[in-house]
């Protein structure tokens, strides 16, 4: 099975990374190629996908570079040292208070800084101050990493990665991020208090205590590290622009005569700092592009079918309690081999993108602090003289608790914080029935049966009679004259696979009367397949014979369509659904704006959107937690065709209901 082969490739590369045989920079792109080939993606398509994927996260690369620019400017101009010294001055000789104040400063700094270079520079200032004022070295090391992870929650570089890869918006994620930050800060504070009470010995390390230095940096320059956060979250500027403006401001506020020199030098050194991260994101882009290939999605669909990840207990257990699987570049590490897990879950729509990002942010709190393979952890351990395993041992219980609580928050506060309700066992759906293919397709005894209806007019009745007679017994089809509304119910109990409605329209012209006979072909769920119209002008007025002739002309064109689309026609008449292999994922619904200004839905009966609880005529108020008009009419309507499991707040019969789409229909 291709799915099993993909898992085997994943496990092989996971083992190679765990044993440090192959670094993540090489493992991720190699895994993308290998997974694509075993999934059945044609070799030429693998090559094209690798090329396109390499640049698919280009915005993330550029954001990383501009973030590194600001980081270097902040470090080289003395702004970072000034902030740390200011915190040390106010912390006095109280180790616990000083440690918490310095952690706050570190968190603020890493809200905008990133890369090993920033870790080394900030750590070289903060750690000696902690240890020479009575904070034991192993506590100093762990607090520094926990503070770094706390700040990284709001780092625009990380947010650019989330919004670019998962296709979410900043507004969707902000509420959850704030709650996660509060949980993380509480864990840090609790750890600091508990650890300091248990440790009675003082730091024993070869660092000479130094008096706090007064820097020449003005107070107005100290806002530079938090300026990009304000520009990004408050003023909604693009993170690239936010970083660039902040770097220029920092240089002008400290050394206005050396602005050009500082910016050029910081740009070069900044790229050096983040080069490994850039290469890793190139590989992640390749892997993401590969997981979107139809063959890849089809191969892994059986592994995620059934909606088991939407069980809240499973979600909390996997991304919370089992979050240590992010260690050693493991299967939940989104910056290692684990990115395959998240991109596959994204491509197969196992969970809404915003919920996947919440899961990523939860496990990252474990990975950023506890992973012994992090270069930051290695440097901090060596600098403080603390065994790296000791860092993992001391922080893992606290960070797992953070990840678990974050997942609980994501489950219980899905609607309020994420604008999505994927956990059906907790949230009351708009429709009580469980999703099923039972109503998606026509029952076997209805195969090859076509119901022919009319609009009630004399000309349409004449045309429908002629069409039904011509269809019956031709190409194995059986036609019956009957009336129904195929969109009113699913296909489970219907006696037809296809529904053909004949309609007539007349127009009075100077030359005579124009008669239009239209044939509207729908599947058993009322989803439009095709429409054909034929008309003519009759000076003496049209007759029933004329209507029959026009209807049969339309039937000829319907048969031409069937010959041109044999797979769709075969599935329509045999299964009640006109599809063919390779069709993009779809939920079978559309959105349209009515004359009263409302956005309404048209839903194929028995389709995935119908099973999720959406019905034709529903008024859509919100899409993914936002009022639809914030996206715009066209952008809202386009989301019905992107194959993603959006959430909706709808009105029906005076009641407000929540609908969360599940898995789309995938043609095979």
XYZ file of C-alpha atoms in Angstrom:
668
model
C 0.000 0.000 0.000
C 1.298 3.499 -0.809
C 0.214 4.738 2.630
C 2.323 2.097 4.373
C 5.283 2.908 2.127
C 5.016 6.589 3.026
C 5.026 5.699 6.724
C 8.079 3.503 6.189
C 9.935 6.378 4.540
C 8.961 8.640 7.412
C 10.225 6.168 10.023
C 13.517 5.665 8.184
C 14.250 9.379 8.050
C 13.075 9.846 11.626
C 15.583 7.203 12.726
C 18.367 8.779 10.663
C 17.683 12.170 12.235
C 17.356 10.750 15.728
C 20.748 9.055 15.419
C 22.158 12.218 13.822
C 23.197 10.381 10.686
C 21.419 12.893 8.450
C 20.702 16.478 9.581
C 17.259 17.994 9.198
C 18.515 20.323 6.465
C 19.037 17.287 4.198
C 16.493 14.887 5.663
C 13.421 17.011 4.989
C 13.944 17.583 1.212
C 15.140 13.985 0.718
C 12.060 12.774 2.548
C 9.884 14.899 0.261
C 11.338 13.209 -2.842
C 11.169 9.701 -1.393
C 7.609 10.091 -0.106
C 6.426 11.487 -3.423
C 7.874 8.576 -5.393
C 6.463 5.844 -3.130
C 3.068 7.615 -3.104
C 2.868 7.241 -6.872
C 3.605 10.822 -7.915
C 5.122 10.637 -11.444
C 8.877 11.371 -11.516
C 8.470 14.446 -13.714
C 5.829 15.784 -11.313
C 8.164 15.134 -8.376
C 10.801 17.300 -10.035
C 8.367 20.111 -10.769
C 6.965 19.930 -7.233
C 10.436 20.164 -5.687
C 11.219 23.233 -7.791
C 7.942 24.987 -6.967
C 8.097 23.952 -3.325
C 11.571 25.400 -2.862
C 10.171 28.894 -3.290
C 6.696 28.320 -1.860
C 7.726 29.694 1.551
C 9.718 32.580 0.083
C 7.954 35.103 2.291
C 9.031 33.140 5.342
C 12.688 33.173 4.214
C 12.632 36.915 3.655
C 10.917 37.508 6.995
C 13.595 35.442 8.726
C 16.309 37.549 7.075
C 14.728 40.862 8.074
C 14.159 39.553 11.579
C 17.837 38.652 11.766
C 18.690 42.173 10.575
C 16.798 43.687 13.491
C 18.382 41.167 15.846
C 21.886 42.131 14.818
C 21.129 45.851 15.006
C 19.659 45.376 18.487
C 22.745 43.479 19.615
C 25.452 45.565 17.922
C 24.067 48.940 19.014
C 23.923 47.924 22.678
C 20.116 48.032 22.972
C 19.883 44.439 24.196
C 22.646 44.965 26.781
C 21.015 48.171 27.973
C 17.702 46.385 28.572
C 19.360 43.567 30.498
C 21.437 45.962 32.586
C 18.344 48.008 33.372
C 16.570 44.865 34.568
C 19.574 43.873 36.673
C 19.719 47.308 38.250
C 16.097 47.133 39.364
C 16.384 43.493 40.404
C 18.905 44.335 43.078
C 20.297 41.447 45.101
C 17.132 39.349 45.226
C 17.906 36.311 43.027
C 14.309 35.223 42.414
C 13.058 38.722 41.615
C 16.074 39.399 39.405
C 15.618 36.104 37.569
C 11.956 36.821 36.822
C 12.711 40.367 35.655
C 15.484 39.124 33.373
C 13.157 36.416 32.036
C 10.637 39.117 31.174
C 13.333 41.030 29.280
C 14.456 37.883 27.437
C 10.847 37.117 26.484
C 10.397 40.654 25.146
C 13.627 40.465 23.156
C 12.781 37.117 21.559
C 9.389 38.422 20.593
C 11.354 39.873 17.669
C 14.842 38.282 17.715
C 15.617 34.828 16.338
C 18.554 32.628 15.473
C 21.488 31.125 17.363
C 23.407 34.392 17.125
C 20.752 36.166 19.180
C 20.695 33.299 21.698
C 24.458 33.567 22.183
C 24.543 37.342 22.462
C 21.597 37.655 24.846
C 22.632 34.591 26.831
C 26.174 35.902 27.212
C 24.746 38.962 28.955
C 21.831 37.504 30.921
C 23.260 34.222 32.202
C 26.344 35.650 33.982
C 24.189 38.273 35.710
C 21.805 35.574 36.958
C 24.558 33.265 38.162
C 26.661 35.921 39.900
C 23.643 37.183 41.846
C 22.747 33.824 43.372
C 20.721 31.945 40.751
C 22.062 28.365 40.472
C 23.466 27.691 37.042
C 21.025 24.895 36.137
C 18.096 27.140 37.061
C 19.577 30.046 35.108
C 20.005 27.819 32.053
C 16.448 26.478 32.167
C 14.823 29.828 32.921
C 16.621 31.411 29.986
C 15.298 28.762 27.574
C 11.779 28.972 29.007
C 11.808 32.763 28.613
C 13.037 32.403 25.032
C 10.139 30.028 24.243
C 7.661 32.410 25.869
C 8.767 35.306 23.677
C 8.858 33.161 20.551
C 5.105 32.611 20.829
C 4.628 36.138 19.451
C 7.626 36.299 17.109
C 6.487 37.565 13.672
C 8.872 35.122 11.993
C 6.959 32.202 13.480
C 3.633 33.812 12.623
C 4.690 34.308 9.014
C 5.457 30.596 8.873
C 2.047 29.722 10.319
C 0.061 32.071 8.090
C 1.984 31.158 4.931
C 2.056 27.376 5.308
C -1.368 26.851 6.876
C -3.252 29.670 5.134
C -4.687 31.236 8.297
C -4.976 34.888 9.297
C -3.328 36.760 12.128
C -6.689 37.605 13.682
C -7.688 33.938 13.880
C -4.654 33.044 15.978
C -4.189 36.027 18.271
C -6.642 35.038 21.026
C -5.205 31.546 21.368
C -1.635 32.901 21.357
C -2.413 35.275 24.224
C -3.875 32.448 26.321
C -0.896 30.218 25.478
C 1.453 33.018 26.503
C -0.315 33.361 29.863
C -0.108 29.602 30.486
C 3.579 29.564 29.529
C 4.370 32.555 31.743
C 2.630 30.915 34.707
C 4.613 27.720 34.167
C 7.845 29.711 34.093
C 6.968 31.569 37.295
C 5.938 28.383 39.103
C 9.117 26.641 37.989
C 11.244 29.570 39.188
C 9.609 29.667 42.633
C 9.684 25.901 43.163
C 13.257 25.510 41.918
C 14.669 28.394 43.930
C 13.068 27.076 47.116
C 14.510 23.617 46.557
C 17.983 24.848 45.711
C 19.809 26.274 48.695
C 23.226 26.363 47.110
C 24.370 29.355 45.142
C 25.822 29.431 41.696
C 29.333 28.126 41.534
C 30.738 29.188 38.228
C 33.823 31.039 37.067
C 32.200 34.361 36.342
C 33.447 37.492 37.955
C 30.671 39.649 39.364
C 30.490 42.939 37.559
C 28.756 46.116 38.441
C 25.857 47.060 36.260
C 27.141 49.224 33.445
C 25.473 52.397 32.367
C 25.071 52.338 28.637
C 24.930 55.307 26.363
C 21.667 54.076 24.865
C 18.755 56.441 25.354
C 15.453 55.244 26.735
C 13.756 55.939 23.428
C 15.922 53.299 21.758
C 14.836 50.579 24.175
C 11.461 50.185 22.454
C 13.140 48.838 19.289
C 12.799 45.117 20.217
C 9.045 45.429 20.844
C 8.401 47.851 17.974
C 7.900 45.114 15.329
C 5.369 43.378 17.579
C 3.374 46.603 17.849
C 3.632 47.279 14.128
C 2.584 43.719 13.265
C -0.201 43.051 15.769
C -1.587 46.546 16.320
C -0.990 48.412 13.058
C -1.236 45.204 10.969
C 1.910 45.944 8.979
C 3.553 43.144 7.041
C 6.256 41.538 9.245
C 8.959 42.262 6.675
C 8.124 45.964 6.777
C 7.787 45.873 10.569
C 11.271 44.392 10.984
C 12.819 46.771 8.447
C 11.333 49.903 10.031
C 12.336 48.730 13.499
C 15.931 48.086 12.402
C 16.195 51.542 10.844
C 14.692 53.106 13.953
C 17.125 51.238 16.223
C 20.118 52.416 14.199
C 18.894 56.019 14.068
C 18.109 56.060 17.803
C 21.579 54.865 18.817
C 24.153 55.774 16.161
C 22.554 58.115 13.618
C 25.889 58.891 11.937
C 26.604 55.222 11.282
C 23.193 54.099 10.066
C 24.331 52.788 6.685
C 27.356 51.012 8.143
C 25.294 49.374 10.881
C 22.511 48.238 8.543
C 24.908 46.762 5.971
C 26.996 44.928 8.562
C 23.924 43.704 10.397
C 22.363 42.427 7.170
C 25.416 40.317 6.353
C 25.873 38.936 9.855
C 22.139 38.426 10.214
C 21.992 36.204 7.130
C 24.863 34.163 8.563
C 22.919 33.750 11.805
C 19.792 32.361 10.145
C 21.230 30.518 7.134
C 20.409 27.075 8.641
C 16.822 28.162 9.310
C 16.434 29.395 5.729
C 17.659 26.089 4.314
C 15.309 24.204 6.621
C 12.342 26.251 5.400
C 13.326 25.476 1.793
C 13.036 21.776 2.608
C 9.759 22.303 4.446
C 8.365 24.069 1.384
C 9.334 21.101 -0.793
C 7.675 18.661 1.579
C 4.527 20.778 1.836
C 4.223 21.003 -1.949
C 4.640 17.229 -2.252
C 1.911 16.485 0.293
C -0.589 18.459 -1.786
C -0.218 16.159 -4.803
C -3.414 14.139 -5.465
C -1.579 10.803 -5.328
C -0.055 11.673 -1.967
C -3.372 12.746 -0.477
C -5.136 9.648 -1.797
C -2.448 7.357 -0.366
C -2.768 8.770 3.139
C -6.510 9.300 3.173
C -7.215 5.869 4.793
C -4.916 6.750 7.708
C -6.878 9.856 8.703
C -10.380 8.848 7.678
C -12.981 8.399 10.357
C -12.436 11.737 12.045
C -10.568 10.166 14.980
C -8.369 13.264 15.366
C -11.513 15.304 15.986
C -12.060 13.392 19.185
C -11.011 15.871 21.890
C -9.395 13.173 24.031
C -7.276 12.015 21.088
C -6.292 15.600 20.262
C -5.210 16.368 23.837
C -3.387 13.044 24.190
C -1.427 13.325 20.943
C -0.456 16.995 20.921
C -0.399 17.477 24.699
C 0.520 14.398 26.687
C 2.592 12.938 23.857
C 4.259 16.264 23.022
C 7.683 14.833 24.078
C 7.587 13.135 20.663
C 8.773 16.516 19.414
C 12.157 15.888 21.057
C 15.155 14.619 19.086
C 13.585 15.910 15.855
C 10.855 13.345 16.413
C 7.492 12.763 14.715
C 5.831 15.830 16.266
C 8.684 18.279 15.703
C 7.387 20.831 13.161
C 10.951 21.999 12.414
C 12.223 18.521 11.651
C 10.833 15.298 10.296
C 7.551 16.017 12.100
C 6.636 18.632 9.518
C 5.518 15.677 7.385
C 2.837 14.852 9.949
C 1.415 18.358 9.993
C 1.541 18.899 6.222
C -0.187 15.562 5.639
C -2.891 16.435 8.173
C -3.276 19.778 6.402
C -3.450 18.241 2.919
C -5.941 15.560 3.974
C -8.099 18.060 5.916
C -7.999 15.893 9.031
C -8.319 19.079 11.116
C -9.000 22.718 10.220
C -5.771 24.658 9.538
C -6.244 26.946 12.543
C -6.567 23.933 14.864
C -3.415 22.395 13.371
C -1.534 25.617 14.088
C -2.778 25.498 17.682
C -1.375 21.973 17.932
C 1.945 23.092 16.421
C 2.231 25.962 18.887
C 1.526 23.577 21.764
C 4.258 21.069 20.875
C 6.717 23.853 20.026
C 6.627 24.875 23.705
C 8.171 21.482 24.484
C 10.567 21.449 21.545
C 11.950 24.973 22.052
C 12.799 24.372 25.710
C 13.504 20.670 26.183
C 14.993 19.288 22.957
C 18.659 18.310 23.507
C 19.280 18.530 19.753
C 18.530 22.261 19.666
C 21.663 24.292 19.044
C 20.364 26.791 21.599
C 20.182 24.084 24.263
C 23.679 22.854 23.438
C 25.148 26.344 23.721
C 23.309 27.185 26.963
C 24.362 23.862 28.517
C 28.012 24.410 27.618
C 28.006 28.057 28.681
C 26.515 27.374 32.103
C 28.283 24.069 32.703
C 24.966 22.238 33.015
C 24.502 18.727 31.576
C 22.146 19.027 28.644
C 20.119 16.056 29.888
C 19.571 17.956 33.146
C 17.916 20.791 31.220
C 15.501 18.344 29.594
C 14.812 16.531 32.858
C 14.013 19.715 34.791
C 11.870 21.459 32.176
C 10.011 18.585 30.511
C 7.231 18.169 33.134
C 6.452 21.890 33.070
C 6.487 22.237 29.285
C 4.393 19.092 28.769
C 1.897 20.597 31.199
C 1.915 23.784 29.103
C 1.316 21.824 25.882
C -1.457 19.777 27.482
C -3.221 22.826 28.901
C -2.860 24.537 25.526
C -4.621 21.604 23.861
C -7.360 21.664 26.500
C -7.805 25.373 25.796
C -7.958 24.667 22.049
C -10.682 22.065 22.619
C -12.801 23.927 25.145
C -12.340 27.369 23.607
C -12.365 26.368 19.947
C -15.254 28.631 19.022
C -14.171 31.689 21.025
C -10.409 31.504 20.386
C -10.070 29.768 17.032
C -13.399 30.509 15.342
C -13.695 26.813 14.577
C -15.525 23.878 16.117
C -13.954 20.639 14.927
C -14.624 18.600 18.058
C -18.098 17.228 17.453
C -18.383 15.425 20.788
C -18.207 18.727 22.669
C -19.833 21.217 20.321
C -23.459 20.699 19.337
C -23.566 20.498 15.548
C -26.276 21.957 13.355
C -27.181 18.488 12.127
C -27.216 15.485 14.423
C -26.558 12.760 11.886
C -22.989 11.518 11.576
C -21.217 12.064 8.252
C -21.740 9.093 5.979
C -21.465 8.141 2.332
C -24.872 6.460 2.592
C -26.663 9.488 1.171
C -23.872 10.580 -1.140
C -24.489 8.006 -3.849
C -27.498 6.428 -5.475
C -28.465 2.981 -4.232
C -27.509 0.106 -6.556
C -31.058 -0.517 -7.765
C -31.299 3.133 -8.887
C -28.304 2.901 -11.185
C -28.876 3.795 -14.849
C -32.271 5.314 -14.040
C -33.138 8.863 -15.082
C -36.185 10.801 -13.958
C -37.417 13.338 -16.500
C -39.457 16.265 -15.166
C -40.900 19.474 -16.576
C -41.794 22.938 -15.326
C -45.512 22.427 -15.812
C -45.891 24.309 -19.080
C -47.419 22.647 -22.143
C -44.270 23.039 -24.251
C -42.045 21.643 -21.473
C -44.374 18.647 -21.015
C -44.225 17.893 -24.713
C -40.435 18.180 -24.724
C -40.056 16.051 -21.598
C -42.259 13.300 -23.071
C -40.102 13.207 -26.188
C -36.858 13.175 -24.226
C -37.986 10.421 -21.848
C -39.024 8.231 -24.799
C -35.693 8.855 -26.551
C -33.619 8.072 -23.452
C -35.429 4.936 -22.315
C -33.624 1.841 -23.539
C -30.786 3.849 -25.123
C -27.192 3.239 -23.867
C -28.537 1.057 -21.072
C -30.528 3.887 -19.494
C -34.079 3.685 -18.198
C -36.162 6.859 -18.133
C -39.339 7.630 -16.215
C -41.570 10.683 -16.224
C -41.794 11.842 -12.585
C -41.620 14.921 -10.388
C -39.237 15.514 -7.473
C -36.907 18.072 -5.876
C -33.552 16.241 -5.868
C -31.976 18.873 -3.603
C -34.540 18.349 -0.840
C -33.004 15.105 0.462
C -29.955 12.899 0.017
C -29.715 9.974 -2.365
C -30.223 7.126 0.093
C -33.858 6.370 -0.814
C -34.212 7.765 -4.321
C -35.230 5.707 -7.311
C -33.024 7.528 -9.790
C -29.356 8.332 -10.285
C -29.820 11.347 -12.560
C -32.545 13.964 -12.812
C -33.332 15.822 -16.042
C -35.616 18.850 -15.893
C -37.086 20.242 -19.121
C -38.016 23.924 -19.065
C -39.615 26.234 -21.613
C -39.538 29.999 -22.078
C -41.261 32.101 -24.751
C -40.455 35.633 -25.879
C -42.652 37.828 -28.076
C -40.603 39.353 -30.928
C -41.491 41.353 -34.014
C -40.632 38.334 -36.160
C -42.845 36.026 -34.116
C -42.533 34.022 -30.882
C -39.173 32.779 -29.659
C -39.442 29.375 -27.943
C -36.521 28.262 -25.740
C -36.381 24.659 -24.505
C -33.758 23.984 -21.853
C -32.536 20.670 -20.449
C -31.080 20.910 -16.936
C -29.185 17.785 -15.835
C -28.644 17.225 -12.102
C -27.378 14.342 -10.022
C -29.475 12.571 -7.398
C -28.537 15.206 -4.798
C -29.579 18.166 -6.920
C -26.061 19.234 -7.891
C -25.935 20.751 -11.373
C -24.133 18.712 -14.029
C -24.935 20.588 -17.229
C -27.519 22.734 -18.976
C -28.357 22.921 -22.685
C -30.745 25.345 -24.409
C -32.082 25.407 -27.938
C -34.479 27.978 -29.364
C -36.127 29.144 -32.579
C -38.466 31.906 -33.712
C -41.848 30.865 -35.054
C -43.854 33.420 -37.012
C -47.131 31.553 -36.716
C -46.438 30.580 -33.104
C -44.697 27.417 -31.817
C -46.438 24.079 -31.535
C -45.897 20.996 -29.381
C -44.094 19.437 -32.324
C -41.673 22.373 -32.331
C -41.088 21.925 -28.588
C -40.329 18.232 -29.069
C -37.842 18.977 -31.840
C -35.992 21.554 -29.715
C -35.934 19.205 -26.715
C -34.455 16.393 -28.813
C -31.811 18.811 -30.151
C -30.853 19.518 -26.555
C -30.720 15.779 -25.836
C -28.286 15.351 -28.741
C -26.000 17.923 -27.157
C -26.304 16.190 -23.784
C -25.117 12.999 -25.474
C -22.182 14.881 -26.981
C -21.263 15.973 -23.463
C -21.470 12.345 -22.271
C -19.149 11.238 -25.064
C -16.700 14.014 -24.257
C -16.738 13.207 -20.516
C -17.156 9.427 -20.370
C -15.903 9.022 -16.769
C -18.228 11.694 -15.391
C -21.193 10.368 -17.344
C -20.501 6.801 -16.227
C -20.298 7.795 -12.554
C -23.389 9.977 -12.847
C -25.623 7.237 -14.224
C -24.106 4.430 -12.140
C -23.419 6.209 -8.817
C -25.568 9.343 -8.913
C -22.540 11.683 -8.818
C -20.721 13.125 -11.839
C -17.029 12.956 -10.957
C -13.780 11.608 -12.316
C -10.401 10.670 -10.859
C -8.157 13.641 -10.206
C -10.905 16.100 -9.331
C -9.821 18.489 -6.559
C -11.221 17.927 -3.041
C -14.703 19.399 -2.681
C -17.417 19.740 -0.061
C -20.184 20.266 -2.656
C -21.530 23.644 -1.666
C -21.478 27.120 -3.144
C -22.101 30.566 -1.706
C -24.108 33.262 -3.472
C -25.271 36.744 -2.583
C -28.985 37.478 -2.867
C -30.695 40.773 -3.634
C -31.234 41.433 0.069
C -27.461 41.509 0.612
C -27.307 38.172 2.425
C -24.716 35.504 1.669
C -26.546 32.210 1.230
C -25.531 28.631 0.603
C -26.497 26.083 -2.027
C -25.620 22.592 -0.805
C -25.622 19.278 -2.618
C -27.858 16.898 -0.661
C -25.827 14.042 0.790
C -22.471 15.749 0.211
C -19.837 16.514 2.866
C -21.212 20.015 3.571
C -24.719 18.544 3.884
C -23.459 15.921 6.340
C -21.740 18.649 8.357
C -25.103 20.380 8.803
C -25.270 22.980 6.040
C -28.454 23.266 3.982
C -29.487 25.073 0.831
C -30.848 28.516 1.707
C -28.843 28.902 4.934
C -27.757 32.485 5.596
C -24.018 32.635 6.215
C -23.007 35.223 8.806
C -19.457 34.184 9.670
C -16.752 32.235 7.899
C -13.882 30.879 10.030
C -14.890 33.133 12.902
C -15.010 36.350 10.841
C -18.009 38.112 9.301
C -17.940 37.229 5.626
C -17.861 40.857 4.478
C -14.439 41.308 6.100
C -13.115 39.026 3.341
C -15.241 40.511 0.571
C -17.881 38.923 -1.634
C -15.597 37.294 -4.188
C -13.061 36.040 -1.627
C -15.844 34.529 0.481
C -17.436 32.766 -2.462
C -14.046 31.477 -3.653
C -13.503 29.667 -0.350
C -16.257 27.242 -1.268
C -13.927 25.781 -3.905
C -10.598 25.614 -2.052
C -11.262 22.178 -0.534
C -10.540 23.359 3.008
C -12.701 22.517 6.055
C -14.015 25.972 6.889
C -16.314 26.713 9.796
C -19.528 28.717 9.513
C -21.992 30.561 11.680
C -25.320 30.340 9.886
C -28.935 31.411 10.362
C -31.806 29.038 9.662
C -35.400 29.523 10.715
C -34.506 32.299 13.132
C -31.841 30.173 14.884
C -28.083 30.629 14.836
C -26.140 27.407 14.232
C -22.492 26.413 14.009
C -21.232 24.248 11.164
C -17.745 22.784 10.991
C -16.863 21.036 7.743
C -15.163 17.679 8.083
C -13.416 15.775 5.308
C -14.041 16.675 1.648
C -14.974 14.248 -1.095
C -11.898 12.899 -2.844
C -12.347 11.264 -6.223
C -10.403 8.084 -6.846
